[in-house]
């Protein structure tokens, strides 16, 4: 795992993320209650070369093995 960075929801994500990945981050942010934007923070790490962005609310955005963007919640079973 490679540590990345943190930024506030609604802020500018790291430039090395693909446009498709950023679009999904923005879609997640659009569903946040108004009081969470700018308060909730993303944490970006890299696992096996793939980005993993986790919002403080428990939403995780990552890429699957085929390169598709996947959104899940940290209470969901990744293998189920």
GROMACS .gro file of N, CA and C in nm:
model
  240
    1UNK      N    1   0.084  -0.117   0.000
    1UNK     CA    2   0.000   0.000   0.000
    1UNK      C    3   0.089   0.124   0.000
    2UNK      N    4   0.049   0.219  -0.078
    2UNK     CA    5   0.122   0.346  -0.087
    2UNK      C    6   0.030   0.457  -0.039
    3UNK      N    7   0.077   0.535   0.057
    3UNK     CA    8  -0.004   0.645   0.109
    3UNK      C    9  -0.013   0.756   0.006
    4UNK      N   10  -0.128   0.813  -0.004
    4UNK     CA   11  -0.151   0.921  -0.098
    4UNK      C   12  -0.166   1.053  -0.027
    5UNK      N   13  -0.290   1.099  -0.015
    5UNK     CA   14  -0.316   1.232   0.041
    5UNK      C   15  -0.457   1.240   0.097
    6UNK      N   16  -0.488   1.352   0.159
    6UNK     CA   17  -0.623   1.381   0.209
    6UNK      C   18  -0.667   1.516   0.155
    7UNK      N   19  -0.798   1.527   0.132
    7UNK     CA   20  -0.854   1.656   0.091
    7UNK      C   21  -1.002   1.659   0.130
    8UNK      N   22  -1.057   1.778   0.143
    8UNK     CA   23  -1.196   1.796   0.183
    8UNK      C   24  -1.290   1.763   0.068
    9UNK      N   25  -1.404   1.703   0.102
    9UNK     CA   26  -1.508   1.677   0.003
    9UNK      C   27  -1.545   1.810  -0.064
   10UNK      N   28  -1.554   1.809  -0.195
   10UNK     CA   29  -1.582   1.930  -0.270
   10UNK      C   30  -1.456   2.002  -0.314
   11UNK      N   31  -1.341   1.962  -0.257
   11UNK     CA   32  -1.213   2.021  -0.295
   11UNK      C   33  -1.156   1.955  -0.419
   12UNK      N   34  -1.038   1.996  -0.457
   12UNK     CA   35  -0.974   1.945  -0.577
   12UNK      C   36  -0.900   1.813  -0.546
   13UNK      N   37  -0.939   1.702  -0.610
   13UNK     CA   38  -0.868   1.576  -0.588
   13UNK      C   39  -0.732   1.576  -0.658
   14UNK      N   40  -0.645   1.483  -0.623
   14UNK     CA   41  -0.513   1.476  -0.686
   14UNK      C   42  -0.523   1.460  -0.838
   15UNK      N   43  -0.435   1.526  -0.908
   15UNK     CA   44  -0.437   1.529  -1.055
   15UNK      C   45  -0.412   1.393  -1.119
   16UNK      N   46  -0.347   1.303  -1.049
   16UNK     CA   47  -0.315   1.175  -1.112
   16UNK      C   48  -0.433   1.078  -1.119
   17UNK      N   49  -0.548   1.116  -1.062
   17UNK     CA   50  -0.668   1.032  -1.071
   17UNK      C   51  -0.733   1.052  -1.208
   18UNK      N   52  -0.788   0.944  -1.263
   18UNK     CA   53  -0.850   0.951  -1.395
   18UNK      C   54  -0.979   1.033  -1.390
   19UNK      N   55  -1.020   1.088  -1.504
   19UNK     CA   56  -1.145   1.165  -1.509
   19UNK      C   57  -1.266   1.081  -1.464
   20UNK      N   58  -1.268   0.953  -1.499
   20UNK     CA   59  -1.378   0.865  -1.459
   20UNK      C   60  -1.383   0.847  -1.307
   21UNK      N   61  -1.265   0.834  -1.247
   21UNK     CA   62  -1.256   0.819  -1.103
   21UNK      C   63  -1.304   0.946  -1.033
   22UNK      N   64  -1.257   1.060  -1.082
   22UNK     CA   65  -1.296   1.190  -1.024
   22UNK      C   66  -1.447   1.210  -1.041
   23UNK      N   67  -1.503   1.170  -1.154
   23UNK     CA   68  -1.647   1.185  -1.175
   23UNK      C   69  -1.725   1.107  -1.070
   24UNK      N   70  -1.675   0.989  -1.033
   24UNK     CA   71  -1.744   0.910  -0.931
   24UNK      C   72  -1.729   0.974  -0.793
   25UNK      N   73  -1.613   1.031  -0.765
   25UNK     CA   74  -1.596   1.104  -0.638
   25UNK      C   75  -1.697   1.217  -0.630
   26UNK      N   76  -1.713   1.291  -0.739
   26UNK     CA   77  -1.808   1.403  -0.743
   26UNK      C   78  -1.952   1.354  -0.725
   27UNK      N   79  -1.984   1.237  -0.783
   27UNK     CA   80  -2.119   1.182  -0.767
   27UNK      C   81  -2.146   1.147  -0.620
   28UNK      N   82  -2.047   1.092  -0.552
   28UNK     CA   83  -2.061   1.062  -0.409
   28UNK      C   84  -2.079   1.192  -0.331
   29UNK      N   85  -1.999   1.292  -0.362
   29UNK     CA   86  -2.008   1.420  -0.292
   29UNK      C   87  -2.145   1.486  -0.314
   30UNK      N   88  -2.204   1.466  -0.432
   30UNK     CA   89  -2.334   1.527  -0.462
   30UNK      C   90  -2.443   1.470  -0.372
   31UNK      N   91  -2.423   1.350  -0.319
   31UNK     CA   92  -2.521   1.287  -0.231
   31UNK      C   93  -2.501   1.322  -0.083
   32UNK      N   94  -2.395   1.396  -0.053
   32UNK     CA   95  -2.369   1.433   0.086
   32UNK      C   96  -2.471   1.536   0.135
   33UNK      N   97  -2.509   1.528   0.262
   33UNK     CA   98  -2.592   1.635   0.318
   33UNK      C   99  -2.513   1.767   0.314
   34UNK      N  100  -2.580   1.880   0.300
   34UNK     CA  101  -2.510   2.008   0.288
   34UNK      C  102  -2.410   2.035   0.400
   35UNK      N  103  -2.438   1.987   0.520
   35UNK     CA  104  -2.348   2.013   0.631
   35UNK      C  105  -2.221   1.928   0.628
   36UNK      N  106  -2.213   1.830   0.538
   36UNK     CA  107  -2.095   1.744   0.528
   36UNK      C  108  -1.992   1.795   0.426
   37UNK      N  109  -2.037   1.870   0.324
   37UNK     CA  110  -1.944   1.917   0.221
   37UNK      C  111  -1.843   2.013   0.283
   38UNK      N  112  -1.719   1.989   0.256
   38UNK     CA  113  -1.611   2.069   0.311
   38UNK      C  114  -1.570   2.024   0.450
   39UNK      N  115  -1.652   1.941   0.515
   39UNK     CA  116  -1.620   1.887   0.648
   39UNK      C  117  -1.567   1.745   0.633
   40UNK      N  118  -1.642   1.662   0.560
   40UNK     CA  119  -1.597   1.524   0.533
   40UNK      C  120  -1.470   1.531   0.448
   41UNK      N  121  -1.380   1.438   0.474
   41UNK     CA  122  -1.252   1.439   0.402
   41UNK      C  123  -1.229   1.304   0.335
   42UNK      N  124  -1.169   1.309   0.218
   42UNK     CA  125  -1.126   1.190   0.145
   42UNK      C  126  -0.985   1.153   0.191
   43UNK      N  127  -0.959   1.024   0.199
   43UNK     CA  128  -0.823   0.972   0.220
   43UNK      C  129  -0.791   0.885   0.100
   44UNK      N  130  -0.685   0.917   0.029
   44UNK     CA  131  -0.645   0.842  -0.090
   44UNK      C  132  -0.522   0.758  -0.057
   45UNK      N  133  -0.530   0.629  -0.086
   45UNK     CA  134  -0.415   0.540  -0.078
   45UNK      C  135  -0.409   0.464  -0.211
   46UNK      N  136  -0.302   0.393  -0.230
   46UNK     CA  137  -0.284   0.314  -0.351
   46UNK      C  138  -0.258   0.170  -0.309
   47UNK      N  139  -0.337   0.078  -0.361
   47UNK     CA  140  -0.324  -0.064  -0.329
   47UNK      C  141  -0.304  -0.140  -0.460
   48UNK      N  142  -0.192  -0.206  -0.470
   48UNK     CA  143  -0.156  -0.279  -0.593
   48UNK      C  144  -0.166  -0.188  -0.716
   49UNK      N  145  -0.126  -0.063  -0.699
   49UNK     CA  146  -0.125   0.032  -0.810
   49UNK      C  147  -0.259   0.095  -0.842
   50UNK      N  148  -0.363   0.058  -0.766
   50UNK     CA  149  -0.497   0.114  -0.791
   50UNK      C  150  -0.534   0.211  -0.680
   51UNK      N  151  -0.601   0.322  -0.717
   51UNK     CA  152  -0.642   0.420  -0.616
   51UNK      C  153  -0.756   0.366  -0.530
   52UNK      N  154  -0.751   0.399  -0.402
   52UNK     CA  155  -0.858   0.368  -0.308
   52UNK      C  156  -0.886   0.498  -0.232
   53UNK      N  157  -1.002   0.557  -0.256
   53UNK     CA  158  -1.040   0.682  -0.189
   53UNK      C  159  -1.152   0.651  -0.091
   54UNK      N  160  -1.129   0.683   0.036
   54UNK     CA  161  -1.231   0.659   0.138
   54UNK      C  162  -1.273   0.791   0.200
   55UNK      N  163  -1.403   0.815   0.198
   55UNK     CA  164  -1.459   0.934   0.260
   55UNK      C  165  -1.482   0.905   0.407
   56UNK      N  166  -1.471   1.006   0.492
   56UNK     CA  167  -1.492   0.988   0.636
   56UNK      C  168  -1.627   0.923   0.667
   57UNK      N  169  -1.723   0.937   0.578
   57UNK     CA  170  -1.857   0.880   0.600
   57UNK      C  171  -1.861   0.730   0.578
   58UNK      N  172  -1.751   0.671   0.529
   58UNK     CA  173  -1.745   0.527   0.506
   58UNK      C  174  -1.762   0.484   0.361
   59UNK      N  175  -1.781   0.579   0.271
   59UNK     CA  176  -1.792   0.546   0.128
   59UNK      C  177  -1.651   0.526   0.074
   60UNK      N  178  -1.634   0.418  -0.003
   60UNK     CA  179  -1.504   0.385  -0.063
   60UNK      C  180  -1.520   0.381  -0.214
   61UNK      N  181  -1.432   0.449  -0.284
   61UNK     CA  182  -1.429   0.448  -0.430
   61UNK      C  183  -1.295   0.388  -0.470
   62UNK      N  184  -1.300   0.287  -0.555
   62UNK     CA  185  -1.178   0.221  -0.600
   62UNK      C  186  -1.197   0.168  -0.741
   63UNK      N  187  -1.097   0.099  -0.791
   63UNK     CA  188  -1.106   0.034  -0.922
   63UNK      C  189  -1.106  -0.117  -0.901
   64UNK      N  190  -1.186  -0.187  -0.981
   64UNK     CA  191  -1.180  -0.332  -0.975
   64UNK      C  192  -1.065  -0.381  -1.062
   65UNK      N  193  -1.048  -0.512  -1.070
   65UNK     CA  194  -0.934  -0.567  -1.147
   65UNK      C  195  -0.944  -0.540  -1.296
   66UNK      N  196  -1.065  -0.508  -1.345
   66UNK     CA  197  -1.082  -0.476  -1.487
   66UNK      C  198  -1.066  -0.326  -1.513
   67UNK      N  199  -1.048  -0.247  -1.407
   67UNK     CA  200  -1.029  -0.104  -1.422
   67UNK      C  201  -1.156  -0.022  -1.412
   68UNK      N  202  -1.269  -0.086  -1.379
   68UNK     CA  203  -1.395  -0.013  -1.363
   68UNK      C  204  -1.400   0.051  -1.225
   69UNK      N  205  -1.459   0.169  -1.217
   69UNK     CA  206  -1.474   0.239  -1.089
   69UNK      C  207  -1.586   0.172  -1.009
   70UNK      N  208  -1.557   0.144  -0.882
   70UNK     CA  209  -1.652   0.075  -0.794
   70UNK      C  210  -1.672   0.160  -0.669
   71UNK      N  211  -1.798   0.172  -0.626
   71UNK     CA  212  -1.830   0.243  -0.502
   71UNK      C  213  -1.891   0.143  -0.406
   72UNK      N  214  -1.843   0.145  -0.281
   72UNK     CA  215  -1.900   0.059  -0.178
   72UNK      C  216  -1.889   0.131  -0.045
   73UNK      N  217  -1.947   0.072   0.057
   73UNK     CA  218  -1.939   0.126   0.192
   73UNK      C  219  -1.852   0.033   0.274
   74UNK      N  220  -1.778   0.088   0.369
   74UNK     CA  221  -1.682   0.006   0.442
   74UNK      C  222  -1.746  -0.103   0.525
   75UNK      N  223  -1.878  -0.102   0.542
   75UNK     CA  224  -1.946  -0.210   0.614
   75UNK      C  225  -1.993  -0.321   0.519
   76UNK      N  226  -1.971  -0.304   0.388
   76UNK     CA  227  -2.006  -0.407   0.291
   76UNK      C  228  -1.891  -0.505   0.276
   77UNK      N  229  -1.925  -0.631   0.257
   77UNK     CA  230  -1.825  -0.734   0.236
   77UNK      C  231  -1.770  -0.722   0.095
   78UNK      N  232  -1.642  -0.694   0.083
   78UNK     CA  233  -1.578  -0.674  -0.047
   78UNK      C  234  -1.588  -0.798  -0.134
   79UNK      N  235  -1.598  -0.915  -0.073
   79UNK     CA  236  -1.596  -1.040  -0.148
   79UNK      C  237  -1.735  -1.103  -0.159
   80UNK      N  238  -1.836  -1.040  -0.104
   80UNK     CA  239  -1.971  -1.096  -0.102
   80UNK      C  240  -2.049  -1.047  -0.215
   0.00000   0.00000   0.00000
